[in-house]
Each structure stands twice: as structure tokens, then as C-alpha cells.
Amino acid sequence: MTSDMISSRTRAVLVTGAASGIGAAITERLVADGAQVLAVDLSPDPDGAGQPFAADLATREGNRAAVEEALARFGRLDAVVANAGFQHVSPVFDFEEDRWEALLAVLLTSPFLLAKYAWPALADSGDGRFLAVASVHGLVASPFKAGYVSAKHGVLGLVKTLALEGAAVGIRAMALCPGYVRTPLVEQQIADQAAAHGISPERVLREVMLDRQAVKELIEPADVAAAAAFFLGPAGAAFTGVAIPMDQGWLAH
Ligand SMILES: NC(=O)c1ccc[n+]([C@@H]2O[C@H](COP(=O)([O-])OP(=O)(O)OC[C@H]3O[C@@H](n4cnc5c(N)ncnc54)[C@H](O)[C@@H]3O)[C@@H](O)[C@H]2O)c1
């Protein structure tokens, strides 16, 4: 199949965490660009873009069901966007062990299971893509986020491995690593960090959360979605096995 034929075909995409924040913005953008999107979430948004599907990605069955549903509805799968996530803020000595396991299940094991179950379909696509929405916290740490930081570092290792294995079968894999994006996850963290540091929410945003960003502005979900659309599209074909920061200068220190 020529690359023109591949790019002119309607793409079938599975997006996780599609009911909120970055996942909702990516789903909206891909649908606007003409893709068929299975919009997977714990509580999918029936009024959101894409085709809603409920699955708990903390379980093996949930990840398998999501891939099987995409294949049943679309007859194929060209891309997976592993985006679902949550945060838990706590000093390590007090970090709840159940929260650690839940973070690893959603942020690291779910991307692995999605890749595993979708692998034959992504290979059949002829131009299969796997995009993890990781984080700057896949590359550097912050205090009180042991589970999140560890899982995000792990998913970058997964993406590199997928890229090496995928090269032989036409699958590319990469990660986006945003700084702070204006979503409910961040709004919740402002409150949690205020409690952990014992300071006001305003000071948390200015002095703690955006402290490492050279540009003291939250990133908008639509900007992450535009980057995802670029990397999933024909122009993204040179990128595989990499973690791309979009971090307002965080890592320039
Ligand atoms: N907001 C940020 O500043 C930021 C920065 C870097 C990376 N990220 C990453 O981007 C991704 C999306 O974050 P967001 O800010 O849009 O968060 P969000 O809370 O707005 O949305 C996350 C979605 O994931 C879903 N989800 C969580 N656990 C699930 C499960 N077990 N099964 C199915 N769905 C589940 C939630 O229901 C929610 O709809 C996450 O992986 C997050 O770590 C966010």
C-alpha cells in the first residue's frame, strides 16, 4: 500500500481517559480531523466527541474489552493513545500502598496491555501508531509524587521498547511529556499540594507547581491535542522511541 493510500484512509483510533481534560481534547481534535475514535473512560461522556465506551483500565479485562470494542466497531485499529491517568500526592513514608498499585495499573500496565492486545491490528494497519501521554514527570521528579513519577518514568521505557519491536512491523511508538496543563487533574492537585505544603492554593500554583516552568503559564488541552494530531499524522512518521517534552522551559534548567 502506498503512503498516499494510507494517509487518505479514515483512521481508527482508541483514546483512553477520553471523558476529561487532555483525552477529551485529543478525541475532539482527531474526530474533527476525520478519524473514527473510540473514546474510552471509566465514565464516558455521552455528549463528547468520538464513540463512548466504558472500561476500567486498571484491569486486564477492561483493556482487552477496549481493544476488542474498537476492532468490532471499526474493523481495524490504526492508533492507540494511552492517556488515562490520575495523580496521588503524599510524602513517601505515608504513601498508601493501594494508591501506588492503582497508579502503576493505570499509568504503566494499561499502556502495556493496550499495546499487547492492539499489536496485531496496529501491524495490520500498515502505519500503526502508539502514543503515550506521559509527563515531564517521566523525565524528572517532584516531591510527594512517588507513584506517578515512577509510573511515568516506566512508560517511557515501554515506548522505547515498543518502538524497537514495532520498527519491523510498521508500528511507531512515542510519548508526549507535558508540563502543567489546565485540566481537572491539575485543579485537584492545586488543592492537594496546598494541604501537603501547608500554603495557599495561589502560592502553590505560582511557587510550587509552575516554579520549574520558565514560562509561568498552564498549557491548554487543545495545544496538547494539536501536538498529538501532528505526531499521529503523516508528519509524525519520523518520530519513534522518543519522549517529546512540551514543558514551557521546565527542562531547560
Ligand atoms: N494535566 C496535566 O498537567 C498533565 C501534565 C502532564 C501529563 N498529564 C497526563 O495526561 C493524562 C490526562 O490527564 P488530564 O490532566 O487530562 O486528567 P483528567 O483527570 O482531566 O482526565 C483523566 C481521565 O482518565 C480517566 N481514568 C482514570 N482512571 C481510569 C481508569 N481506571 N479507567 C478508565 N479511565 C480512567 C478519568 O476518568 C478521566 O476522565 C494523564 O495520563 C496525566 O498523567 C497531565
PDB file of C-alpha atoms and ligand atoms in Angstrom:
ATOM      1  CA  MET A   1       0.000   0.000   0.000  1.00  0.00           C
ATOM      2  CA  THR A   2       1.410   3.442  -0.845  1.00  0.00           C
ATOM      3  CA  SER A   3       1.735   6.114   1.825  1.00  0.00           C
ATOM      4  CA  ASP A   4      -0.881   8.206  -0.067  1.00  0.00           C
ATOM      5  CA  MET A   5      -3.391   5.382   0.281  1.00  0.00           C
ATOM      6  CA  ILE A   6      -2.602   5.042   3.979  1.00  0.00           C
ATOM      7  CA  SER A   7      -2.964   8.748   4.731  1.00  0.00           C
ATOM      8  CA  SER A   8      -6.175   9.189   2.706  1.00  0.00           C
ATOM      9  CA  ARG A   9      -7.911   6.350   4.590  1.00  0.00           C
ATOM     10  CA  THR A  10     -10.127   7.136   7.597  1.00  0.00           C
ATOM     11  CA  ARG A  11      -8.024   6.327  10.654  1.00  0.00           C
ATOM     12  CA  ALA A  12      -9.437   4.289  13.537  1.00  0.00           C
ATOM     13  CA  VAL A  13      -8.098   5.385  16.916  1.00  0.00           C
ATOM     14  CA  LEU A  14      -8.590   4.291  20.535  1.00  0.00           C
ATOM     15  CA  VAL A  15      -8.161   7.121  23.083  1.00  0.00           C
ATOM     16  CA  THR A  16      -8.197   6.414  26.829  1.00  0.00           C
ATOM     17  CA  GLY A  17      -9.200   8.891  29.508  1.00  0.00           C
ATOM     18  CA  ALA A  18     -11.346  10.500  26.818  1.00  0.00           C
ATOM     19  CA  ALA A  19     -14.061  11.927  29.083  1.00  0.00           C
ATOM     20  CA  SER A  20     -11.975  14.759  30.532  1.00  0.00           C
ATOM     21  CA  GLY A  21      -9.066  17.139  30.072  1.00  0.00           C
ATOM     22  CA  ILE A  22      -6.348  16.146  27.602  1.00  0.00           C
ATOM     23  CA  GLY A  23      -8.076  12.940  26.425  1.00  0.00           C
ATOM     24  CA  ALA A  24     -11.294  14.827  25.633  1.00  0.00           C
ATOM     25  CA  ALA A  25      -9.304  17.462  23.713  1.00  0.00           C
ATOM     26  CA  ILE A  26      -7.377  14.812  21.743  1.00  0.00           C
ATOM     27  CA  THR A  27     -10.612  12.959  20.912  1.00  0.00           C
ATOM     28  CA  GLU A  28     -12.300  16.171  19.765  1.00  0.00           C
ATOM     29  CA  ARG A  29      -9.319  17.100  17.613  1.00  0.00           C
ATOM     30  CA  LEU A  30      -8.953  13.660  15.974  1.00  0.00           C
ATOM     31  CA  VAL A  31     -12.702  13.489  15.230  1.00  0.00           C
ATOM     32  CA  ALA A  32     -12.538  16.997  13.732  1.00  0.00           C
ATOM     33  CA  ASP A  33      -9.635  15.779  11.585  1.00  0.00           C
ATOM     34  CA  GLY A  34     -11.817  12.922  10.272  1.00  0.00           C
ATOM     35  CA  ALA A  35     -10.777   9.952  12.441  1.00  0.00           C
ATOM     36  CA  GLN A  36     -13.097   7.350  13.960  1.00  0.00           C
ATOM     37  CA  VAL A  37     -12.375   7.405  17.681  1.00  0.00           C
ATOM     38  CA  LEU A  38     -13.355   5.006  20.463  1.00  0.00           C
ATOM     39  CA  ALA A  39     -13.499   7.320  23.496  1.00  0.00           C
ATOM     40  CA  VAL A  40     -12.725   5.064  26.468  1.00  0.00           C
ATOM     41  CA  ASP A  41     -13.158   6.112  30.087  1.00  0.00           C
ATOM     42  CA  LEU A  42     -14.426   4.878  33.456  1.00  0.00           C
ATOM     43  CA  SER A  43     -17.481   7.099  32.958  1.00  0.00           C
ATOM     44  CA  PRO A  44     -17.532   8.028  29.283  1.00  0.00           C
ATOM     45  CA  ASP A  45     -19.065  11.337  28.238  1.00  0.00           C
ATOM     46  CA  PRO A  46     -22.146  10.538  26.088  1.00  0.00           C
ATOM     47  CA  ASP A  47     -22.101  14.112  24.735  1.00  0.00           C
ATOM     48  CA  GLY A  48     -18.365  14.172  23.995  1.00  0.00           C
ATOM     49  CA  ALA A  49     -16.676  13.645  20.643  1.00  0.00           C
ATOM     50  CA  GLY A  50     -15.975  10.112  19.484  1.00  0.00           C
ATOM     51  CA  GLN A  51     -17.857   6.915  20.351  1.00  0.00           C
ATOM     52  CA  PRO A  52     -18.063   6.497  24.130  1.00  0.00           C
ATOM     53  CA  PHE A  53     -17.075   3.187  25.706  1.00  0.00           C
ATOM     54  CA  ALA A  54     -16.906   2.357  29.412  1.00  0.00           C
ATOM     55  CA  ALA A  55     -13.926   0.352  30.662  1.00  0.00           C
ATOM     56  CA  ASP A  56     -11.854   0.224  33.835  1.00  0.00           C
ATOM     57  CA  LEU A  57      -8.293   0.386  32.553  1.00  0.00           C
ATOM     58  CA  ALA A  58      -6.934  -0.669  35.949  1.00  0.00           C
ATOM     59  CA  THR A  59      -7.981  -4.206  34.969  1.00  0.00           C
ATOM     60  CA  ARG A  60      -6.791  -6.633  32.281  1.00  0.00           C
ATOM     61  CA  GLU A  61     -10.398  -7.237  31.178  1.00  0.00           C
ATOM     62  CA  GLY A  62     -11.002  -3.506  30.758  1.00  0.00           C
ATOM     63  CA  ASN A  63      -8.010  -3.043  28.467  1.00  0.00           C
ATOM     64  CA  ARG A  64      -8.868  -6.145  26.451  1.00  0.00           C
ATOM     65  CA  ALA A  65     -12.516  -5.069  26.123  1.00  0.00           C
ATOM     66  CA  ALA A  66     -11.496  -1.605  24.884  1.00  0.00           C
ATOM     67  CA  VAL A  67      -9.313  -3.029  22.102  1.00  0.00           C
ATOM     68  CA  GLU A  68     -11.924  -5.652  21.142  1.00  0.00           C
ATOM     69  CA  GLU A  69     -14.646  -2.994  21.021  1.00  0.00           C
ATOM     70  CA  ALA A  70     -12.573  -0.760  18.728  1.00  0.00           C
ATOM     71  CA  LEU A  71     -11.941  -3.689  16.385  1.00  0.00           C
ATOM     72  CA  ALA A  72     -15.628  -4.711  16.463  1.00  0.00           C
ATOM     73  CA  ARG A  73     -16.834  -1.179  15.648  1.00  0.00           C
ATOM     74  CA  PHE A  74     -14.179  -0.069  13.161  1.00  0.00           C
ATOM     75  CA  GLY A  75     -12.888  -3.370  11.747  1.00  0.00           C
ATOM     76  CA  ARG A  76      -9.312  -2.253  12.362  1.00  0.00           C
ATOM     77  CA  LEU A  77      -7.151  -0.068  14.593  1.00  0.00           C
ATOM     78  CA  ASP A  78      -4.532   2.400  13.346  1.00  0.00           C
ATOM     79  CA  ALA A  79      -3.554   4.159  16.577  1.00  0.00           C
ATOM     80  CA  VAL A  80      -3.773   3.916  20.350  1.00  0.00           C
ATOM     81  CA  VAL A  81      -3.496   6.980  22.586  1.00  0.00           C
ATOM     82  CA  ALA A  82      -2.759   5.813  26.150  1.00  0.00           C
ATOM     83  CA  ASN A  83      -3.772   8.885  28.103  1.00  0.00           C
ATOM     84  CA  ALA A  84      -5.916   7.843  31.112  1.00  0.00           C
ATOM     85  CA  GLY A  85      -4.438   8.791  34.430  1.00  0.00           C
ATOM     86  CA  PHE A  86      -4.752  10.311  37.833  1.00  0.00           C
ATOM     87  CA  GLN A  87      -2.471  11.720  40.492  1.00  0.00           C
ATOM     88  CA  HIS A  88      -1.885  10.976  44.149  1.00  0.00           C
ATOM     89  CA  VAL A  89       0.079  13.439  46.263  1.00  0.00           C
ATOM     90  CA  SER A  90       1.625  12.200  49.509  1.00  0.00           C
ATOM     91  CA  PRO A  91       5.027  12.014  51.222  1.00  0.00           C
ATOM     92  CA  VAL A  92       6.586   8.606  50.611  1.00  0.00           C
ATOM     93  CA  PHE A  93       6.502   7.478  54.267  1.00  0.00           C
ATOM     94  CA  ASP A  94       2.734   7.968  54.238  1.00  0.00           C
ATOM     95  CA  PHE A  95       2.031   6.895  50.611  1.00  0.00           C
ATOM     96  CA  GLU A  96      -0.926   4.490  50.570  1.00  0.00           C
ATOM     97  CA  GLU A  97       0.202   1.200  49.035  1.00  0.00           C
ATOM     98  CA  ASP A  98      -3.154   0.692  47.283  1.00  0.00           C
ATOM     99  CA  ARG A  99      -2.736   4.076  45.584  1.00  0.00           C
ATOM    100  CA  TRP A 100       0.775   3.079  44.431  1.00  0.00           C
ATOM    101  CA  GLU A 101      -0.616  -0.090  42.842  1.00  0.00           C
ATOM    102  CA  ALA A 102      -3.548   1.761  41.270  1.00  0.00           C
ATOM    103  CA  LEU A 103      -1.211   4.386  39.767  1.00  0.00           C
ATOM    104  CA  LEU A 104       1.026   1.704  38.256  1.00  0.00           C
ATOM    105  CA  ALA A 105      -2.032  -0.159  36.928  1.00  0.00           C
ATOM    106  CA  VAL A 106      -3.483   2.842  35.076  1.00  0.00           C
ATOM    107  CA  LEU A 107      -0.321   4.755  34.090  1.00  0.00           C
ATOM    108  CA  LEU A 108       2.010   1.852  33.206  1.00  0.00           C
ATOM    109  CA  THR A 109       0.271  -1.537  32.983  1.00  0.00           C
ATOM    110  CA  SER A 110      -2.684  -0.224  30.950  1.00  0.00           C
ATOM    111  CA  PRO A 111      -0.414   1.171  28.178  1.00  0.00           C
ATOM    112  CA  PHE A 112       1.431  -2.174  28.116  1.00  0.00           C
ATOM    113  CA  LEU A 113      -1.805  -4.183  27.891  1.00  0.00           C
ATOM    114  CA  LEU A 114      -3.268  -1.884  25.222  1.00  0.00           C
ATOM    115  CA  ALA A 115      -0.098  -2.261  23.149  1.00  0.00           C
ATOM    116  CA  LYS A 116      -0.088  -6.025  23.637  1.00  0.00           C
ATOM    117  CA  TYR A 117      -3.739  -6.524  22.700  1.00  0.00           C
ATOM    118  CA  ALA A 118      -3.701  -3.991  19.835  1.00  0.00           C
ATOM    119  CA  TRP A 119      -0.332  -5.128  18.417  1.00  0.00           C
ATOM    120  CA  PRO A 120      -1.605  -7.406  15.599  1.00  0.00           C
ATOM    121  CA  ALA A 121      -4.148  -4.773  14.478  1.00  0.00           C
ATOM    122  CA  LEU A 122      -1.549  -1.964  14.596  1.00  0.00           C
ATOM    123  CA  ALA A 123       0.761  -4.130  12.474  1.00  0.00           C
ATOM    124  CA  ASP A 124      -2.093  -4.841  10.007  1.00  0.00           C
ATOM    125  CA  SER A 125      -2.701  -1.076   9.754  1.00  0.00           C
ATOM    126  CA  GLY A 126       0.499  -0.631   7.744  1.00  0.00           C
ATOM    127  CA  ASP A 127       1.125   2.629   9.645  1.00  0.00           C
ATOM    128  CA  GLY A 128       0.343   1.788  13.277  1.00  0.00           C
ATOM    129  CA  ARG A 129       0.945   4.384  15.952  1.00  0.00           C
ATOM    130  CA  PHE A 130       1.135   4.193  19.746  1.00  0.00           C
ATOM    131  CA  LEU A 131       1.177   7.488  21.629  1.00  0.00           C
ATOM    132  CA  ALA A 132       1.524   7.658  25.402  1.00  0.00           C
ATOM    133  CA  VAL A 133       0.564  10.890  27.116  1.00  0.00           C
ATOM    134  CA  ALA A 134       3.344  10.706  29.702  1.00  0.00           C
ATOM    135  CA  SER A 135       4.556  13.834  31.530  1.00  0.00           C
ATOM    136  CA  VAL A 136       7.593  15.915  32.350  1.00  0.00           C
ATOM    137  CA  HIS A 137       7.405  13.679  35.427  1.00  0.00           C
ATOM    138  CA  GLY A 138       8.533  10.839  33.136  1.00  0.00           C
ATOM    139  CA  LEU A 139      11.870  12.659  32.866  1.00  0.00           C
ATOM    140  CA  VAL A 140      12.296  14.411  36.230  1.00  0.00           C
ATOM    141  CA  ALA A 141      10.776  14.049  39.699  1.00  0.00           C
ATOM    142  CA  SER A 142       8.912  16.279  42.112  1.00  0.00           C
ATOM    143  CA  PRO A 143       8.414  15.550  45.820  1.00  0.00           C
ATOM    144  CA  PHE A 144       5.243  13.833  47.081  1.00  0.00           C
ATOM    145  CA  LYS A 145       4.528  12.065  43.740  1.00  0.00           C
ATOM    146  CA  ALA A 146       6.405   8.753  44.107  1.00  0.00           C
ATOM    147  CA  GLY A 147       3.782   6.608  42.346  1.00  0.00           C
ATOM    148  CA  TYR A 148       3.078   8.991  39.471  1.00  0.00           C
ATOM    149  CA  VAL A 149       6.751   9.812  38.812  1.00  0.00           C
ATOM    150  CA  SER A 150       7.773   6.139  38.919  1.00  0.00           C
ATOM    151  CA  ALA A 151       4.973   5.038  36.566  1.00  0.00           C
ATOM    152  CA  LYS A 152       5.621   7.889  34.104  1.00  0.00           C
ATOM    153  CA  HIS A 153       9.348   7.049  34.009  1.00  0.00           C
ATOM    154  CA  GLY A 154       8.315   3.448  33.343  1.00  0.00           C
ATOM    155  CA  VAL A 155       6.037   4.241  30.427  1.00  0.00           C
ATOM    156  CA  LEU A 156       8.926   5.956  28.631  1.00  0.00           C
ATOM    157  CA  GLY A 157      10.831   2.665  28.828  1.00  0.00           C
ATOM    158  CA  LEU A 158       7.797   0.872  27.429  1.00  0.00           C
ATOM    159  CA  VAL A 159       7.569   3.286  24.496  1.00  0.00           C
ATOM    160  CA  LYS A 160      11.249   2.798  23.625  1.00  0.00           C
ATOM    161  CA  THR A 161      10.779  -0.982  23.665  1.00  0.00           C
ATOM    162  CA  LEU A 162       7.624  -0.778  21.527  1.00  0.00           C
ATOM    163  CA  ALA A 163       9.500   1.410  19.031  1.00  0.00           C
ATOM    164  CA  LEU A 164      12.304  -1.131  18.674  1.00  0.00           C
ATOM    165  CA  GLU A 165       9.925  -4.093  18.316  1.00  0.00           C
ATOM    166  CA  GLY A 166       7.490  -2.134  16.159  1.00  0.00           C
ATOM    167  CA  ALA A 167      10.002  -0.979  13.558  1.00  0.00           C
ATOM    168  CA  ALA A 168       9.924  -4.361  11.811  1.00  0.00           C
ATOM    169  CA  VAL A 169       6.118  -4.356  11.517  1.00  0.00           C
ATOM    170  CA  GLY A 170       5.360  -0.714  10.708  1.00  0.00           C
ATOM    171  CA  ILE A 171       4.413   0.397  14.230  1.00  0.00           C
ATOM    172  CA  ARG A 172       5.785   3.644  15.697  1.00  0.00           C
ATOM    173  CA  ALA A 173       5.630   4.468  19.405  1.00  0.00           C
ATOM    174  CA  MET A 174       6.395   7.673  21.261  1.00  0.00           C
ATOM    175  CA  ALA A 175       5.428   9.764  24.258  1.00  0.00           C
ATOM    176  CA  LEU A 176       4.390  13.354  24.822  1.00  0.00           C
ATOM    177  CA  CYS A 177       5.660  14.873  28.071  1.00  0.00           C
ATOM    178  CA  PRO A 178       3.615  17.943  29.009  1.00  0.00           C
ATOM    179  CA  GLY A 179       4.272  20.309  31.887  1.00  0.00           C
ATOM    180  CA  TYR A 180       1.188  21.567  33.709  1.00  0.00           C
ATOM    181  CA  VAL A 181      -1.986  21.516  31.594  1.00  0.00           C
ATOM    182  CA  ARG A 182      -5.231  23.242  32.595  1.00  0.00           C
ATOM    183  CA  THR A 183      -7.384  20.161  33.414  1.00  0.00           C
ATOM    184  CA  PRO A 184      -9.404  18.830  36.380  1.00  0.00           C
ATOM    185  CA  LEU A 185      -6.366  16.686  37.345  1.00  0.00           C
ATOM    186  CA  VAL A 186      -4.306  19.850  37.900  1.00  0.00           C
ATOM    187  CA  GLU A 187      -7.106  21.724  39.608  1.00  0.00           C
ATOM    188  CA  GLN A 188      -7.319  18.837  42.106  1.00  0.00           C
ATOM    189  CA  GLN A 189      -3.551  18.883  42.610  1.00  0.00           C
ATOM    190  CA  ILE A 190      -3.530  22.559  43.482  1.00  0.00           C
ATOM    191  CA  ALA A 191      -5.790  21.738  46.425  1.00  0.00           C
ATOM    192  CA  ASP A 192      -3.796  18.594  47.388  1.00  0.00           C
ATOM    193  CA  GLN A 193      -0.411  20.357  47.174  1.00  0.00           C
ATOM    194  CA  ALA A 194      -1.754  23.241  49.262  1.00  0.00           C
ATOM    195  CA  ALA A 195      -2.531  20.727  52.005  1.00  0.00           C
ATOM    196  CA  ALA A 196       0.817  18.853  51.615  1.00  0.00           C
ATOM    197  CA  HIS A 197       2.924  22.055  51.706  1.00  0.00           C
ATOM    198  CA  GLY A 198       0.660  23.921  54.125  1.00  0.00           C
ATOM    199  CA  ILE A 199       0.330  27.012  51.901  1.00  0.00           C
ATOM    200  CA  SER A 200      -2.463  28.732  49.923  1.00  0.00           C
ATOM    201  CA  PRO A 201      -3.673  27.447  46.509  1.00  0.00           C
ATOM    202  CA  GLU A 202      -2.440  30.675  44.828  1.00  0.00           C
ATOM    203  CA  ARG A 203       1.065  30.199  46.226  1.00  0.00           C
ATOM    204  CA  VAL A 204       1.025  26.509  45.177  1.00  0.00           C
ATOM    205  CA  LEU A 205       0.401  27.435  41.539  1.00  0.00           C
ATOM    206  CA  ARG A 206       2.981  30.241  41.421  1.00  0.00           C
ATOM    207  CA  GLU A 207       5.725  28.950  43.716  1.00  0.00           C
ATOM    208  CA  VAL A 208       5.392  25.144  43.632  1.00  0.00           C
ATOM    209  CA  MET A 209       3.668  23.855  40.505  1.00  0.00           C
ATOM    210  CA  LEU A 210       4.920  26.418  37.983  1.00  0.00           C
ATOM    211  CA  ASP A 211       8.197  27.028  39.835  1.00  0.00           C
ATOM    212  CA  ARG A 212      10.212  24.903  37.382  1.00  0.00           C
ATOM    213  CA  GLN A 213       8.461  26.199  34.231  1.00  0.00           C
ATOM    214  CA  ALA A 214      10.349  29.180  32.754  1.00  0.00           C
ATOM    215  CA  VAL A 215       7.030  30.391  31.318  1.00  0.00           C
ATOM    216  CA  LYS A 216       4.586  30.632  34.253  1.00  0.00           C
ATOM    217  CA  GLU A 217       1.523  29.629  32.232  1.00  0.00           C
ATOM    218  CA  LEU A 218      -0.581  26.490  32.227  1.00  0.00           C
ATOM    219  CA  ILE A 219      -0.645  24.673  28.860  1.00  0.00           C
ATOM    220  CA  GLU A 220      -4.090  24.378  27.249  1.00  0.00           C
ATOM    221  CA  PRO A 221      -5.507  20.874  26.497  1.00  0.00           C
ATOM    222  CA  ALA A 222      -6.138  21.907  22.865  1.00  0.00           C
ATOM    223  CA  ASP A 223      -2.405  22.584  22.452  1.00  0.00           C
ATOM    224  CA  VAL A 224      -1.559  19.062  23.644  1.00  0.00           C
ATOM    225  CA  ALA A 225      -4.227  17.754  21.247  1.00  0.00           C
ATOM    226  CA  ALA A 226      -2.662  19.671  18.341  1.00  0.00           C
ATOM    227  CA  ALA A 227       0.723  18.112  19.124  1.00  0.00           C
ATOM    228  CA  ALA A 228      -0.871  14.649  19.359  1.00  0.00           C
ATOM    229  CA  ALA A 229      -2.583  15.146  15.982  1.00  0.00           C
ATOM    230  CA  PHE A 230       0.750  16.147  14.455  1.00  0.00           C
ATOM    231  CA  PHE A 231       2.634  13.159  15.846  1.00  0.00           C
ATOM    232  CA  LEU A 232      -0.167  10.725  14.883  1.00  0.00           C
ATOM    233  CA  GLY A 233      -0.349  12.149  11.363  1.00  0.00           C
ATOM    234  CA  PRO A 234       1.857  11.747   8.287  1.00  0.00           C
ATOM    235  CA  ALA A 235       4.357  14.377   9.554  1.00  0.00           C
ATOM    236  CA  GLY A 236       4.910  12.326  12.710  1.00  0.00           C
ATOM    237  CA  ALA A 237       6.393   9.405  10.783  1.00  0.00           C
ATOM    238  CA  ALA A 238       9.993  10.350  11.659  1.00  0.00           C
ATOM    239  CA  PHE A 239       9.329  10.089  15.394  1.00  0.00           C
ATOM    240  CA  THR A 240       9.577   6.788  17.198  1.00  0.00           C
ATOM    241  CA  GLY A 241      11.079   5.737  20.515  1.00  0.00           C
ATOM    242  CA  VAL A 242      11.225   9.335  21.734  1.00  0.00           C
ATOM    243  CA  ALA A 243       9.746  11.348  24.585  1.00  0.00           C
ATOM    244  CA  ILE A 244       8.865  14.867  23.450  1.00  0.00           C
ATOM    245  CA  PRO A 245       8.669  17.480  26.231  1.00  0.00           C
ATOM    246  CA  MET A 246       6.140  20.304  25.880  1.00  0.00           C
ATOM    247  CA  ASP A 247       7.076  21.928  29.121  1.00  0.00           C
ATOM    248  CA  GLN A 248       7.238  25.753  28.993  1.00  0.00           C
ATOM    249  CA  GLY A 249      11.010  25.561  29.586  1.00  0.00           C
ATOM    250  CA  TRP A 250      10.852  23.253  32.646  1.00  0.00           C
ATOM    251  CA  LEU A 251      13.737  21.021  31.491  1.00  0.00           C
ATOM    252  CA  ALA A 252      15.904  23.918  30.300  1.00  0.00           C
ATOM    253  CA  HIS A 253      17.298  24.398  33.826  1.00  0.00           C
TER     254      HIS A 253
HETATM  255  N1  LIG B   1      -2.929  17.956  33.475  1.00  0.00           N
HETATM  256  C1  LIG B   1      -1.599  17.979  33.470  1.00  0.00           C
HETATM  257  O1  LIG B   1      -0.982  18.965  33.883  1.00  0.00           O
HETATM  258  C2  LIG B   1      -0.820  16.835  32.901  1.00  0.00           C
HETATM  259  C3  LIG B   1       0.538  17.053  32.659  1.00  0.00           C
HETATM  260  C4  LIG B   1       1.288  16.003  32.137  1.00  0.00           C
HETATM  261  C5  LIG B   1       0.697  14.799  31.881  1.00  0.00           C
HETATM  262  N2  LIG B   1      -0.632  14.615  32.138  1.00  0.00           N
HETATM  263  C6  LIG B   1      -1.202  13.317  31.843  1.00  0.00           C
HETATM  264  O2  LIG B   1      -2.236  13.465  30.900  1.00  0.00           O
HETATM  265  C7  LIG B   1      -3.185  12.414  31.079  1.00  0.00           C
HETATM  266  C8  LIG B   1      -4.590  13.014  31.179  1.00  0.00           C
HETATM  267  O3  LIG B   1      -4.613  13.866  32.308  1.00  0.00           O
HETATM  268  P1  LIG B   1      -5.713  15.022  32.489  1.00  0.00           P
HETATM  269  O4  LIG B   1      -4.997  16.146  33.125  1.00  0.00           O
HETATM  270  O5  LIG B   1      -6.450  15.247  31.235  1.00  0.00           O
HETATM  271  O6  LIG B   1      -6.609  14.350  33.617  1.00  0.00           O
HETATM  272  P2  LIG B   1      -8.214  14.292  33.844  1.00  0.00           P
HETATM  273  O7  LIG B   1      -8.375  13.909  35.270  1.00  0.00           O
HETATM  274  O8  LIG B   1      -8.844  15.535  33.335  1.00  0.00           O
HETATM  275  O9  LIG B   1      -8.646  13.082  32.891  1.00  0.00           O
HETATM  276  C9  LIG B   1      -8.164  11.768  33.109  1.00  0.00           C
HETATM  277  C10 LIG B   1      -9.219  10.789  32.672  1.00  0.00           C
HETATM  278  O10 LIG B   1      -8.701   9.450  32.876  1.00  0.00           O
HETATM  279  C11 LIG B   1      -9.769   8.662  33.319  1.00  0.00           C
HETATM  280  N3  LIG B   1      -9.332   7.495  34.073  1.00  0.00           N
HETATM  281  C12 LIG B   1      -8.625   7.465  35.229  1.00  0.00           C
HETATM  282  N4  LIG B   1      -8.521   6.207  35.677  1.00  0.00           N
HETATM  283  C13 LIG B   1      -9.165   5.410  34.789  1.00  0.00           C
HETATM  284  C14 LIG B   1      -9.412   4.016  34.725  1.00  0.00           C
HETATM  285  N5  LIG B   1      -9.022   3.167  35.680  1.00  0.00           N
HETATM  286  N6  LIG B   1     -10.090   3.540  33.653  1.00  0.00           N
HETATM  287  C15 LIG B   1     -10.550   4.387  32.692  1.00  0.00           C
HETATM  288  N7  LIG B   1     -10.359   5.716  32.712  1.00  0.00           N
HETATM  289  C16 LIG B   1      -9.667   6.224  33.752  1.00  0.00           C
HETATM  290  C17 LIG B   1     -10.575   9.583  34.232  1.00  0.00           C
HETATM  291  O11 LIG B   1     -11.897   9.098  34.431  1.00  0.00           O
HETATM  292  C18 LIG B   1     -10.516  10.899  33.495  1.00  0.00           C
HETATM  293  O12 LIG B   1     -11.630  11.093  32.650  1.00  0.00           O
HETATM  294  C19 LIG B   1      -2.759  11.642  32.335  1.00  0.00           C
HETATM  295  O13 LIG B   1      -2.053  10.474  31.971  1.00  0.00           O
HETATM  296  C20 LIG B   1      -1.854  12.623  33.025  1.00  0.00           C
HETATM  297  O14 LIG B   1      -0.919  11.986  33.849  1.00  0.00           O
HETATM  298  C21 LIG B   1      -1.403  15.618  32.643  1.00  0.00           C
END
